Short mmCIF file of C-alpha atoms in Angstrom, two decimals:
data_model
loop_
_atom_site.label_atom_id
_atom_site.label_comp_id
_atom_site.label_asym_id
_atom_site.label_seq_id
_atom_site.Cartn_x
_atom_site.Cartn_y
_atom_site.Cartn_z
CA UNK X 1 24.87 -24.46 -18.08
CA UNK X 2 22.30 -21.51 -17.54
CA UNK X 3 22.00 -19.33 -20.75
CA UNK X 4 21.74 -15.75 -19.23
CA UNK X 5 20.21 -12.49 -21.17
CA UNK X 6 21.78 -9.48 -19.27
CA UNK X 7 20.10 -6.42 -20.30
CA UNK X 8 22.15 -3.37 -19.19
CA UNK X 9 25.64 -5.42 -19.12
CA UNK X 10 27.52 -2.27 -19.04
CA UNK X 11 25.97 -0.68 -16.26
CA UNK X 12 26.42 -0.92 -11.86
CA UNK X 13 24.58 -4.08 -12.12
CA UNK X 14 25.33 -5.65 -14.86
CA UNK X 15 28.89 -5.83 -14.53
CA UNK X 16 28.42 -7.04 -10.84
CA UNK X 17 26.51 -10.00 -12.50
CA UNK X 18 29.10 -10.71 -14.97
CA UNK X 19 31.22 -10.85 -11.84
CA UNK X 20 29.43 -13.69 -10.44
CA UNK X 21 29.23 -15.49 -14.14
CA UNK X 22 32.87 -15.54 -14.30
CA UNK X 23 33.45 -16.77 -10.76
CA UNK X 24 30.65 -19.42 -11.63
CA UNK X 25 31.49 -19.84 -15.17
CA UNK X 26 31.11 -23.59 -14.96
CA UNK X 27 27.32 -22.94 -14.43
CA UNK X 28 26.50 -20.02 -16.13
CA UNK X 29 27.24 -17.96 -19.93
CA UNK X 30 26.19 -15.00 -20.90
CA UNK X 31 24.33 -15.43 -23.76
CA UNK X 32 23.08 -11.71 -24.46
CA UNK X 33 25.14 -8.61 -23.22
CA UNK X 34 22.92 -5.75 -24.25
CA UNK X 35 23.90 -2.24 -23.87
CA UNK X 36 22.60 1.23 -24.56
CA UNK X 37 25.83 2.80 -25.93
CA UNK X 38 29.24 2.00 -23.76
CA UNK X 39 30.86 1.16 -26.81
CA UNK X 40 34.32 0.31 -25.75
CA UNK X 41 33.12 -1.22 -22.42
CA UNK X 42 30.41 -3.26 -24.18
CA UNK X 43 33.07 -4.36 -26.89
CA UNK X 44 35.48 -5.74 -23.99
CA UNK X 45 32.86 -7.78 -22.47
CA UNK X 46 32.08 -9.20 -25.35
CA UNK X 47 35.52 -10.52 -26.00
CA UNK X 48 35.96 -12.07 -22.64
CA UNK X 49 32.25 -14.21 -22.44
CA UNK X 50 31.35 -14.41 -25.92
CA UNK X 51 27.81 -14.11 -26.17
CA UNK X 52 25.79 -15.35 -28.99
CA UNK X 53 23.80 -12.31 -29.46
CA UNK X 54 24.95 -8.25 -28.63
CA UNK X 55 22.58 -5.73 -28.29
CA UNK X 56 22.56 -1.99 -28.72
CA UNK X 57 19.98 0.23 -28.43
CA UNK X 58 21.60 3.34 -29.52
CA UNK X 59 21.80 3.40 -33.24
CA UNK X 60 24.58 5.70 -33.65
CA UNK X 61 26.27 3.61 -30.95
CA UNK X 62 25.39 0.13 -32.60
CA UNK X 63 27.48 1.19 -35.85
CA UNK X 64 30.41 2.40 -34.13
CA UNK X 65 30.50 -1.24 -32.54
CA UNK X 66 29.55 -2.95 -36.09
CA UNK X 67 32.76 -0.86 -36.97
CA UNK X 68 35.00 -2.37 -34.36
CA UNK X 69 34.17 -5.85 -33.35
CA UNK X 70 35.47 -8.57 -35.18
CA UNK X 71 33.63 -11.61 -33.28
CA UNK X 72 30.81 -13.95 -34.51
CA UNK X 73 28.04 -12.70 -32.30
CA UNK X 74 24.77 -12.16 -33.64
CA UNK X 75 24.01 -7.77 -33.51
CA UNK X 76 20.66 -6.82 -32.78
CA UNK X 77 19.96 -2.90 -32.59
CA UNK X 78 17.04 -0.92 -31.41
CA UNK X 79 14.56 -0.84 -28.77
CA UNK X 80 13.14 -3.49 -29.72
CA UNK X 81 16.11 -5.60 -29.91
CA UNK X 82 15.71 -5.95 -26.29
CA UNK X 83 12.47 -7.53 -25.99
CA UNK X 84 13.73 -10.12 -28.83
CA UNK X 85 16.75 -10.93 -26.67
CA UNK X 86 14.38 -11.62 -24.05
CA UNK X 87 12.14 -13.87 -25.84
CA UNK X 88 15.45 -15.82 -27.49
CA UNK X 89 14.37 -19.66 -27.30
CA UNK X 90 18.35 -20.36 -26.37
CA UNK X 91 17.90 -18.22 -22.93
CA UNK X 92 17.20 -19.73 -19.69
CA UNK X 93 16.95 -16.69 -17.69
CA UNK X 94 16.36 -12.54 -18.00
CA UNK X 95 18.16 -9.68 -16.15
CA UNK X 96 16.69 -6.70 -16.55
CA UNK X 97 18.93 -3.98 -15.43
CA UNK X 98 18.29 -1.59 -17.94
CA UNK X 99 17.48 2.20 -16.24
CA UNK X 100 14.33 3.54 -16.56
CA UNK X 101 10.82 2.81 -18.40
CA UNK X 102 12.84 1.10 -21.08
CA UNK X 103 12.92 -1.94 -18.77
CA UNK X 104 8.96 -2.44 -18.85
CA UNK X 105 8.83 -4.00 -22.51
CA UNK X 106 11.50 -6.72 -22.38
CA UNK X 107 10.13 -7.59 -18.98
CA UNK X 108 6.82 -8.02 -20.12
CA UNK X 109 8.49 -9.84 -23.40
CA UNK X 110 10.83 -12.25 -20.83
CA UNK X 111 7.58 -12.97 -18.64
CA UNK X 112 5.10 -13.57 -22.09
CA UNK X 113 8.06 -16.38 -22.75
CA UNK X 114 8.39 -17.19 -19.77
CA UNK X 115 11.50 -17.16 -18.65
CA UNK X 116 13.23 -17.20 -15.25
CA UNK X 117 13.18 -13.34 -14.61
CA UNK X 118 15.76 -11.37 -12.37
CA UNK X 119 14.32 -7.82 -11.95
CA UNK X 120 16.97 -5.21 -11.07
CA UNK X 121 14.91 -2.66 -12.51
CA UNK X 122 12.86 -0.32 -9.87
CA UNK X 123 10.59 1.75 -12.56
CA UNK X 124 9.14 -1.26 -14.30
CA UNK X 125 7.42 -2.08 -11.17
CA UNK X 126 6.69 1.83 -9.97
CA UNK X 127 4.95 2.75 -13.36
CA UNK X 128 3.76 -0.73 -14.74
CA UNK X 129 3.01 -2.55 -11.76
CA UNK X 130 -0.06 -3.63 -12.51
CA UNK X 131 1.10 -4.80 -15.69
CA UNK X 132 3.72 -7.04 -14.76
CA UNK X 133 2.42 -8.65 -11.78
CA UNK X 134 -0.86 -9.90 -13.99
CA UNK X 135 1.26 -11.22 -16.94
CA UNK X 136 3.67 -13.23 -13.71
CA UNK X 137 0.89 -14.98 -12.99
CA UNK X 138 -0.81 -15.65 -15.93
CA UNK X 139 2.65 -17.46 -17.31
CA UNK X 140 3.53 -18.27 -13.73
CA UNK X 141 6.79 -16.68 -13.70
CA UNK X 142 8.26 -16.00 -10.45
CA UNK X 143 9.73 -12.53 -10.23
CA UNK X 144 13.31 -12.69 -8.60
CA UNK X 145 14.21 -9.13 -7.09
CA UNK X 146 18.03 -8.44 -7.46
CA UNK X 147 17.50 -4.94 -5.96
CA UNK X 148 19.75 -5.53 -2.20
CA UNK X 149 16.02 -4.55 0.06
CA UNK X 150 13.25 -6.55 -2.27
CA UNK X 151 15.76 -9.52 -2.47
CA UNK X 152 16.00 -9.31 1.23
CA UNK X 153 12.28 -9.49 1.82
CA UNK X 154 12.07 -12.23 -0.48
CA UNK X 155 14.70 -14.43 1.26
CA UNK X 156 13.09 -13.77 4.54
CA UNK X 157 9.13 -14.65 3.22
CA UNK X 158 10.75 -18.20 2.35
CA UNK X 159 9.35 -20.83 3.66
CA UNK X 160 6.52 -18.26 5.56
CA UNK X 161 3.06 -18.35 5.28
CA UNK X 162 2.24 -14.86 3.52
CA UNK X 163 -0.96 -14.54 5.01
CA UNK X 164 1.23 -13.98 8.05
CA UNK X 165 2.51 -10.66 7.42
CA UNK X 166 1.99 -8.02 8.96
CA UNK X 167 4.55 -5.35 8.05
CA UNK X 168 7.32 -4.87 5.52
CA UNK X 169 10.49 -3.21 7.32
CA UNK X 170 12.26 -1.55 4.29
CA UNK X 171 15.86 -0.50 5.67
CA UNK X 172 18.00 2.56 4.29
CA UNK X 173 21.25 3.96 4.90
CA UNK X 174 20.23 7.21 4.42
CA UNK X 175 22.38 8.32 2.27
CA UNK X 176 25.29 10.81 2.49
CA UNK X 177 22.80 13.61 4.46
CA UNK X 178 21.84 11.53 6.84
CA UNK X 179 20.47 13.56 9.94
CA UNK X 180 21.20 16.68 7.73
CA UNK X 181 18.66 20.05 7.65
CA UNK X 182 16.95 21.62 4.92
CA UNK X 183 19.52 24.30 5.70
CA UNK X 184 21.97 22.36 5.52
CA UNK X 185 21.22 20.64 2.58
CA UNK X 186 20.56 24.58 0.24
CA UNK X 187 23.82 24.33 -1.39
CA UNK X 188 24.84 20.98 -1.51
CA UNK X 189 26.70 20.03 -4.75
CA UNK X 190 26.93 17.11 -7.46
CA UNK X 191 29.83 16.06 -5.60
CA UNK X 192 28.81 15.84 -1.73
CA UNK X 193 25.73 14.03 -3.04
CA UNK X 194 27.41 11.15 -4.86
CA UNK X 195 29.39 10.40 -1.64
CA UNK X 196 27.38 7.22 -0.71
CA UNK X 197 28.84 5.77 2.56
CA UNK X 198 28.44 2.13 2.09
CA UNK X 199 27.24 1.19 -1.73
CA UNK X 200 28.76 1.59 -4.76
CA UNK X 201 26.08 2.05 -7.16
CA UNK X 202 25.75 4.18 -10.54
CA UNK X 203 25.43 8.19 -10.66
CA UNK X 204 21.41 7.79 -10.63
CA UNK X 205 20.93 5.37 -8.03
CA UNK X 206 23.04 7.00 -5.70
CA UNK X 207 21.32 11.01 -6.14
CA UNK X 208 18.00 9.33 -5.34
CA UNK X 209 19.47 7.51 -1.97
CA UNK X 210 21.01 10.91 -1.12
CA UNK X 211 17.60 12.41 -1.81
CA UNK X 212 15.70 8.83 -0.34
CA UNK X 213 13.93 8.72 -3.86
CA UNK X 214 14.85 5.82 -3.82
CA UNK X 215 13.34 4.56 -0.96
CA UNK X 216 10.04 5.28 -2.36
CA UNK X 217 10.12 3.35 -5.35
CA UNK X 218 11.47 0.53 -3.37
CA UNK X 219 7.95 1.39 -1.33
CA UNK X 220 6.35 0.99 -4.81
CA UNK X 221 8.23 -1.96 -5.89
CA UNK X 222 7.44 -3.76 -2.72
CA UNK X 223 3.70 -3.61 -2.63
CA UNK X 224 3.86 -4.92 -6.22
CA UNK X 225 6.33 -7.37 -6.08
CA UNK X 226 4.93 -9.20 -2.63
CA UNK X 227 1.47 -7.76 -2.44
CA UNK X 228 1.49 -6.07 0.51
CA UNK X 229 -1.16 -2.61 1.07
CA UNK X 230 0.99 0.27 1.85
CA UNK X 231 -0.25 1.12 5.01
CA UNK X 232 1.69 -2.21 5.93
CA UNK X 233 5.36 -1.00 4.41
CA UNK X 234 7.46 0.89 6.36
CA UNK X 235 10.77 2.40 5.89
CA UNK X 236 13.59 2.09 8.59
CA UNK X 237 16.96 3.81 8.67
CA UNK X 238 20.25 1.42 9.20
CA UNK X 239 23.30 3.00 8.79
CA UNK X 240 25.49 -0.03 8.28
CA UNK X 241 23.75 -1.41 5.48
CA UNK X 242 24.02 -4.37 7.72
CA UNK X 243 20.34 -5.07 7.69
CA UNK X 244 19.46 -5.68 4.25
CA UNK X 245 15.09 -5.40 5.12
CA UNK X 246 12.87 -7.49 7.14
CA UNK X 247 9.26 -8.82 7.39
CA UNK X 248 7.41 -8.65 10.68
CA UNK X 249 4.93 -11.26 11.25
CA UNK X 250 1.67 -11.32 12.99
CA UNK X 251 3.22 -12.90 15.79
CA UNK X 252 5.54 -10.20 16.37
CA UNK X 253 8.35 -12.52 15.00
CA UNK X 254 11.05 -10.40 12.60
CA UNK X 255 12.98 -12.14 10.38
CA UNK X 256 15.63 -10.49 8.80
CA UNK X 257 18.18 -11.20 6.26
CA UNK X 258 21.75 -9.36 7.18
CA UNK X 259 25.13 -9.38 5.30
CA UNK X 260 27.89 -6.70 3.79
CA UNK X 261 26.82 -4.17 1.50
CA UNK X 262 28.06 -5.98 -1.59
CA UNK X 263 25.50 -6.23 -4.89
CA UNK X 264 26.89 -9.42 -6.10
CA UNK X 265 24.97 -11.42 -2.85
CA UNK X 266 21.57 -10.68 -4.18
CA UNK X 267 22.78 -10.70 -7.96
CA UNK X 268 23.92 -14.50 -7.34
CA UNK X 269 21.04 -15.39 -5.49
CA UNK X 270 18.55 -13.89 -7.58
CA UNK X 271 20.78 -16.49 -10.43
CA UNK X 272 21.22 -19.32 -8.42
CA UNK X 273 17.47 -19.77 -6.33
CA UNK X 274 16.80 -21.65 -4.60
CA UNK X 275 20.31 -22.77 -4.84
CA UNK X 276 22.76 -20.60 -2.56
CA UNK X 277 26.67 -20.54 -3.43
CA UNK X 278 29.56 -19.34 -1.83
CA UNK X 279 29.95 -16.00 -1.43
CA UNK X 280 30.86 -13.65 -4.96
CA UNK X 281 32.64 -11.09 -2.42
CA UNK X 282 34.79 -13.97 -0.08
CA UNK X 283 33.49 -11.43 3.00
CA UNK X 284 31.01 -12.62 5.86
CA UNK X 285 30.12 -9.82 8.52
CA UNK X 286 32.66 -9.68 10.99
CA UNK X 287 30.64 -9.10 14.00
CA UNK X 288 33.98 -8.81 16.27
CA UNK X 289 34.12 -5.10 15.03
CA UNK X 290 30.70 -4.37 15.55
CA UNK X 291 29.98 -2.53 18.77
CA UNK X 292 26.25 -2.61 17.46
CA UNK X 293 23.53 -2.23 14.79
CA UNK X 294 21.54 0.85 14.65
CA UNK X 295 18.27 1.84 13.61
CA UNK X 296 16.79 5.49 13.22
CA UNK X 297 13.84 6.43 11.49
CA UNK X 298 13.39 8.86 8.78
CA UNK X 299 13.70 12.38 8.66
CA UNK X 300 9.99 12.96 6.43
CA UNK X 301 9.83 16.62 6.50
CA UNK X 302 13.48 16.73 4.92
CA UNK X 303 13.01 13.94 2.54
CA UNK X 304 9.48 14.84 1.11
CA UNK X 305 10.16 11.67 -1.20
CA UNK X 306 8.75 9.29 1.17
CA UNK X 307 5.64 10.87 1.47
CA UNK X 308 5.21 11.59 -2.06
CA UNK X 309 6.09 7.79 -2.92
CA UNK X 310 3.10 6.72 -0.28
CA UNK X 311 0.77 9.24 -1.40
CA UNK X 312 1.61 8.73 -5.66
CA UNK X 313 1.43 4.16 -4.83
CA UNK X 314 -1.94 4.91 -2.94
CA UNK X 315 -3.33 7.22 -5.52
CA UNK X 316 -2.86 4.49 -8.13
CA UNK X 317 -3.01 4.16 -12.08
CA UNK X 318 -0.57 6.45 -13.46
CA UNK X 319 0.35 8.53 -10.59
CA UNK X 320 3.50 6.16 -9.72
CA UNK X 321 4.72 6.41 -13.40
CA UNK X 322 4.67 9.91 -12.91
CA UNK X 323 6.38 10.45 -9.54
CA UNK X 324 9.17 8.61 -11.33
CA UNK X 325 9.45 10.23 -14.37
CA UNK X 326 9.45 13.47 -12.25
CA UNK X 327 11.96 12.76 -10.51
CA UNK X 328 14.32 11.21 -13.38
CA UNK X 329 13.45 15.16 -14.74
CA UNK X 330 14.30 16.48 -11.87
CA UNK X 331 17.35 14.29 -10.86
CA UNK X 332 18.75 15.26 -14.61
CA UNK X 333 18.36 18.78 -14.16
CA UNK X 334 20.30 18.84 -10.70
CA UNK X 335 23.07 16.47 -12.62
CA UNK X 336 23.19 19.50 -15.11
CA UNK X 337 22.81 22.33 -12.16
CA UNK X 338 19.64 23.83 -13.53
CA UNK X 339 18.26 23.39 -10.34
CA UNK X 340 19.67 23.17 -6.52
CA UNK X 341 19.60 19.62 -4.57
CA UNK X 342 16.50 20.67 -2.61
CA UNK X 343 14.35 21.36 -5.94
CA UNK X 344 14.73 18.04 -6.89
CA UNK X 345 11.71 17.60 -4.16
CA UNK X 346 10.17 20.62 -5.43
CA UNK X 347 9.82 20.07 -8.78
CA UNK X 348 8.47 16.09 -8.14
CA UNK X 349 5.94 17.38 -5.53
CA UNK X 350 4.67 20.35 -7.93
CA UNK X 351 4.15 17.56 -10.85
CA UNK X 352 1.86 15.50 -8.51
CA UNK X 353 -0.13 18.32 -7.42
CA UNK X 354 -1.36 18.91 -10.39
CA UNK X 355 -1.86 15.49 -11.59
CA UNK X 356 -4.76 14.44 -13.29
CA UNK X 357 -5.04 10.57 -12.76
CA UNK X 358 -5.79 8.08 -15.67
CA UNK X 359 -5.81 4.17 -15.12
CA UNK X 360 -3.52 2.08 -16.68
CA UNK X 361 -4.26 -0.59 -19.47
CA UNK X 362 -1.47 -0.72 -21.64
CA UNK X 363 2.34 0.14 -22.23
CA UNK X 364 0.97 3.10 -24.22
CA UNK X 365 -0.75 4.50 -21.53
CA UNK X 366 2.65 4.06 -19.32
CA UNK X 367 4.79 5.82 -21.93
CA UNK X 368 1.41 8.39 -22.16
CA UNK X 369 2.16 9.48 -18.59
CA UNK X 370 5.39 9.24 -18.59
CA UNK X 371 5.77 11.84 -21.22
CA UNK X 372 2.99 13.85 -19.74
CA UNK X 373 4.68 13.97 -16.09
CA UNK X 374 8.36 14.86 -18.20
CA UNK X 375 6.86 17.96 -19.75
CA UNK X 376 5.07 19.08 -16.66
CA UNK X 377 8.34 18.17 -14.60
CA UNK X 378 10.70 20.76 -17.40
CA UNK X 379 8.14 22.93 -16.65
CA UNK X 380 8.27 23.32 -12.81
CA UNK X 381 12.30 22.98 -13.54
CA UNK X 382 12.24 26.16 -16.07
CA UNK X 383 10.46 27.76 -12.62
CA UNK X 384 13.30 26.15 -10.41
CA UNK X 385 16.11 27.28 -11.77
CA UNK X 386 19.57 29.10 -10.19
#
C-alpha cells in the first residue's frame, strides 16, 4: 500500500487523483488531503479515504473545518503545514497540485526527504527551476510530471538515449480561439473563454490555454524538467488533444505518446511508474471515428504568450518567475473584468519590458520577484483598464 500526500486535494487535479486511488484502492491511501479552503468539499473527502493527516492553509478556513469534522485525523494549518506533510516519514509519495508559487516550498521539502514526487504544478518549475532540478539530483529524486504534455514527453524519452534528442514537440489544442483574430478576440468574455473544447480543467488553467499562457510555461517546465535548450522546444497545435507531445530524435525518428484527453492517464501513471494499469477512464481512442489527426502551428502574433515565454526562459534568473506572476495578475484582473481578454498580453509583455533581471539563489529571492513583477503587473492593469 502506497501512502500518498495530495497537496491541492480539492482542486481539478486532485480530485482526478483521488479518482484513480479509489479505483486502485487496494494499492494506494491517501494519507494527506491538503486544501487551501474548500471547506465542505475538503470535509467530504476526508470522510470517504480517511487520511491520517488534513491540511489547511487558510486559517480562517482551517477553524471552520476544526468546527465541523468529527474524525481522528491529525489537522495541520498554515503554509507551512504543507511542507511538513511533505516531509511526513509515513508518506511514500508527493503530489503537488497546489496553484501557484505556493507549490515551490513543499516541493523542495518532498525532494530534501526524498520522496517519490508527482509534479502537477507548472510555476514551481517556471520561477524555481533552477532550484528544484539541483535539489532532484542531489537527493536523486526523479521528478514525475502529471501535467498531460511533460508526462507525455517523459513516457516517450523511456528507454531513449537523451543525448539523442533533438527537438521537443509540445502539442496544444489551442484553446477555444483557435484560428481567431485580434479583432476577433476585443470583446471576448469570461464566458467564451472558459469554453475549452476537449479538457476539463479548473477556471485558471483553462484562461491561460485560451490565451496559450499556458503553453509557455509548459515551454519553461520542459527545458527544466528534461534539460533541453529552448531553441530545441517547439510548440505544435493538435486540435484533438489526441497527441499528447512528442520527442524528435536525431535520426528523424518521432515518438509520440497518443490517447483521450482524460487527466486521470497521466495522474495514474505519474502514481504507478514504471508500473502501467488499466485505464482510470475505461476509454481507448477509437480510431474508427477518426477521419484524421491534425496539426497546425501557432498563431504568434495573436498569442504574444509564446514569445514572451521563449524570450522570459532564455533571459533567465528571475525573469520566468515574473512572466508568471504577471500573468496570474493579469489573468485575475480579466476574471474580475478590470481589463479586456487581449490585455491580459498587454499587461504581461509591459512587466517584462521593464524588467530588471536578478539571479536566483534562494526561495526568498523567488517570492522577491514574484512580488516585484505583482506590483508592476497592478500597475500596467490600473493603465489597462475598461
Amino acid at each position: 500500500m502506497k501512502q500518498i500526500a495530495i497537496l491541492g486535494s480539492t482542486g481539478s487535479i486532485g480530485t482526478q487523483a483521488l479518482d484513480v486511488i479509489r479505483l486502485h484502492s487496494d494499492l494506494f491511501h491517501a494519507q494527506v488531503l491538503a486544501a487551501r479552503k474548500s471547506v465542505d468539499k475538503l470535509l467530504e473527502q476526508t470522510m470517504e479515504f480517511k487520511p491520517a493527516y488534513v491540511v489547511i492553509t487558510d486559517e480562517q478556513a482551517a477553524e471552520e473545518f476544526k468546527r465541523k469534522y468529527t474524525g481522528s485525523a491529525k489537522i495541520l494549518t498554515g503554509e507551512q503545514a504543507l511542507c511538513t506533510a511533505a516531509g511526513l516519514p509515513d508518506v511514500n509519495l508527493v503530489l503537488v497540485s497546489v496553484v501557484g508559487v505556493a507549490g515551490l516550498a513543499p516541493t523542495l521539502a518532498a525532494i530534501e526527504a526524498e520522496k517519490e514526487l508527482a509534479l502537477a504544478n507548472k510555476e514551481t518549475l517556471v520561477a524555481g527551476g533552477k532550484l528544484v532540478t539541483l535539489a532532484a539530483r542531489k537527493h536523486n529524486v526523479l521528478i514525475r510530471p502529471v501535467d498531460s504534455e511533460h508526462s507525455a514527453i517523459f513516457q516517450s524519452m523511456l528507454g531513449q538515449d537523451r543525448k539523442g534528442i533533438h527537438k521537443l514537440l509540445l502539442t496544444a489544442s489551442g484553446g477555444p480561439f483557435f484560428g481567431k483574430t485580434r479583432n476577433e478576440l476585443a470583446h471576448v468574455t469570461l464566458k467564451d473563454a472558459l469554453k475549452h473544447p476537449t479538457w476539463n480543467m479548473g477556471v485558471k488553467v483553462t484562461l491561460d490555454s485560451a490565451t496559450m499562457f499556458n503553453k509557455g510555461l509548459e515551454v519553461i517546465e520542459a527545458h527544466w524538467l528534461f534539460d533541453v535548450d529552448y531553441d530545441h522546444i517547439q510548440v505544435v497545435v493538435q486540435p484533438q488533444s489526441l497527441i499528447h507531445s512528442m520527442v524528435e530524435y536525431v535520426d528523424g525518428s518521432i515518438i509520440a505518446q497518443i490517447g483521450n484527453p482524460d487527466m486521470r492517464l497521466p495522474i495514474q501513471f505519474a502514481l504507478t511508474y514504471p508500473k502501467r494499469l488499466p485505464s482510470p477512464s475505461h476509454e481507448f481512442v477509437d480510431w474508427s471515428r477518426l477521419a484524421g489527426i491534425k496539426i497546425a502551428m501557432p498563431d504568434t502574433r495573436v498569442f504574444r504568450s509564446l514569445g514572451l515565454a521563449f524570450e522570459a526562459g532564455k533571459d533567465g534568473g528571475d525573469t520566468a518567475a515574473a512572466f508568471n506572476a504577471a500573468n496570474e495578475e493579469a489573468v485575475r484582473a480579466f476574471i474580475q473584468e478590470r481589463i479586456s481578454f487581449l490585455s491580459i498580453f498587454d499587461v504581461t509583455e509591459e512587466v517584462l519590458n521593464h524588467w530588471k533581471r536578478e539571479e536566483i539563489h534562494s526561495i526568498e529571492d523567488i517570492h522577491a520577484a514574484d512580488a516585484r513583477a505583482r506590483f508592476m503587473a497592478e500597475e500596467a492593469i490600473k493603465k489597462a483598464e475598461l
